[in-house]
């Protein structure tokens, strides 16, 4: 029988060097609740903890080899079992994170000055990595209509038609708007990229965190005919709350790109070996973590339902964009405060809640807040209560 987890338990993470709990902006109110960075306040699955304890008992933590058949088999088995997606083991490479992988890939796939399409509002490190490496952000904004997000294919077509634009970074599922793209949507994106022979980096880090009723479609499974120009980023880090262990698996079907990857990561930057705890945790997660993950997803569904109801009752002018995936909820608060900077100040200094501000995901996010709801429900409730108290006191224009 599988273990029944209690996600209502609040683990004290203070003084653990936690970015989420130990780094607080200087202007934040006392005891501000961190609802921003994307890690979970849920303890890891017991099989992962057991495997890590066992690994510690070995007492030596030397350089560790990722390139073993056992590791690659474990990862590919996970995607086969969960998504019926067959990954060829030789196409998988190691990265200490998905964001570093995107940085490496930009060096492989582009030259300084080249354009790269992203779909804002979107996970802000995409724009940072593009700009910080001297490339250009080319925005294909998502359409926000009737409270829901879709893609603008005509605009994407125009942007990818430009010869100075080399490819796009797709966020699938999408952070922060929570879309789980359908097969039809993904096929349309791939068709446009194919029309102009542009590459796609598909960041699928949130693929296991899917809300009830939705199904993640791995783009490489969906569009095998375009596999030479698609790269997929995956990781157990969001799924199993292992972000600090710095372990991700990047699927690069194109052999020439893989050779360049090896050149850059190994020969230039010496990203040679993985963290032994990362390997151990990933192996346990992908072989024995399924029951925990199913329970986490069920708990997150309930947190979403709780939040929806709370907002309807107490802040009816707030619009919660229904998340289809991820544990991040995107809320339009412009009806209460249309000034994004003022909203930020009110939340942080008066309400005592620390969100990822909507505007950091791109201009279109101004006036939105991104909630990380992977926390015990009573923390979510406290956050909503604090926010409501402040917003209700505002004069609604
Ligand atoms: C879409 C997306 N990609 C990547 C990351 C982070 O990846 P990593 O910590 O492996 O660099 C996140 C974290 O929130 C994310 O939402």
PDB file of C-alpha atoms in Angstrom, residues 36 57 71-72 83 96 104 107 119 158 175 204 251 304 317 337 383:
ATOM      1  CA  UNK A  36       6.993  33.693  -5.406  1.00  0.00           C
ATOM      2  CA  UNK A  57      25.508   6.392   4.742  1.00  0.00           C
ATOM      3  CA  UNK A  71      20.500   6.506 -15.259  1.00  0.00           C
ATOM      4  CA  UNK A  72      19.412   7.118 -18.816  1.00  0.00           C
ATOM      5  CA  UNK A  83       3.569   9.982 -21.677  1.00  0.00           C
ATOM      6  CA  UNK A  96      22.690  21.275 -13.898  1.00  0.00           C
ATOM      7  CA  UNK A 104      24.083  26.833 -23.518  1.00  0.00           C
ATOM      8  CA  UNK A 107      25.205  29.722 -27.772  1.00  0.00           C
ATOM      9  CA  UNK A 119       5.643  34.236 -25.863  1.00  0.00           C
ATOM     10  CA  UNK A 158       5.426  37.027 -39.221  1.00  0.00           C
ATOM     11  CA  UNK A 175       4.533  29.472 -16.833  1.00  0.00           C
ATOM     12  CA  UNK A 204       8.705  21.033 -20.546  1.00  0.00           C
ATOM     13  CA  UNK A 251      16.821  15.799 -25.207  1.00  0.00           C
ATOM     14  CA  UNK A 304      -6.915  25.716  -6.960  1.00  0.00           C
ATOM     15  CA  UNK A 317     -13.248  41.595  -9.418  1.00  0.00           C
ATOM     16  CA  UNK A 337      -5.152  48.363  -8.703  1.00  0.00           C
ATOM     17  CA  UNK A 383      -2.028  34.797   1.832  1.00  0.00           C
TER      18      UNK A 383
END
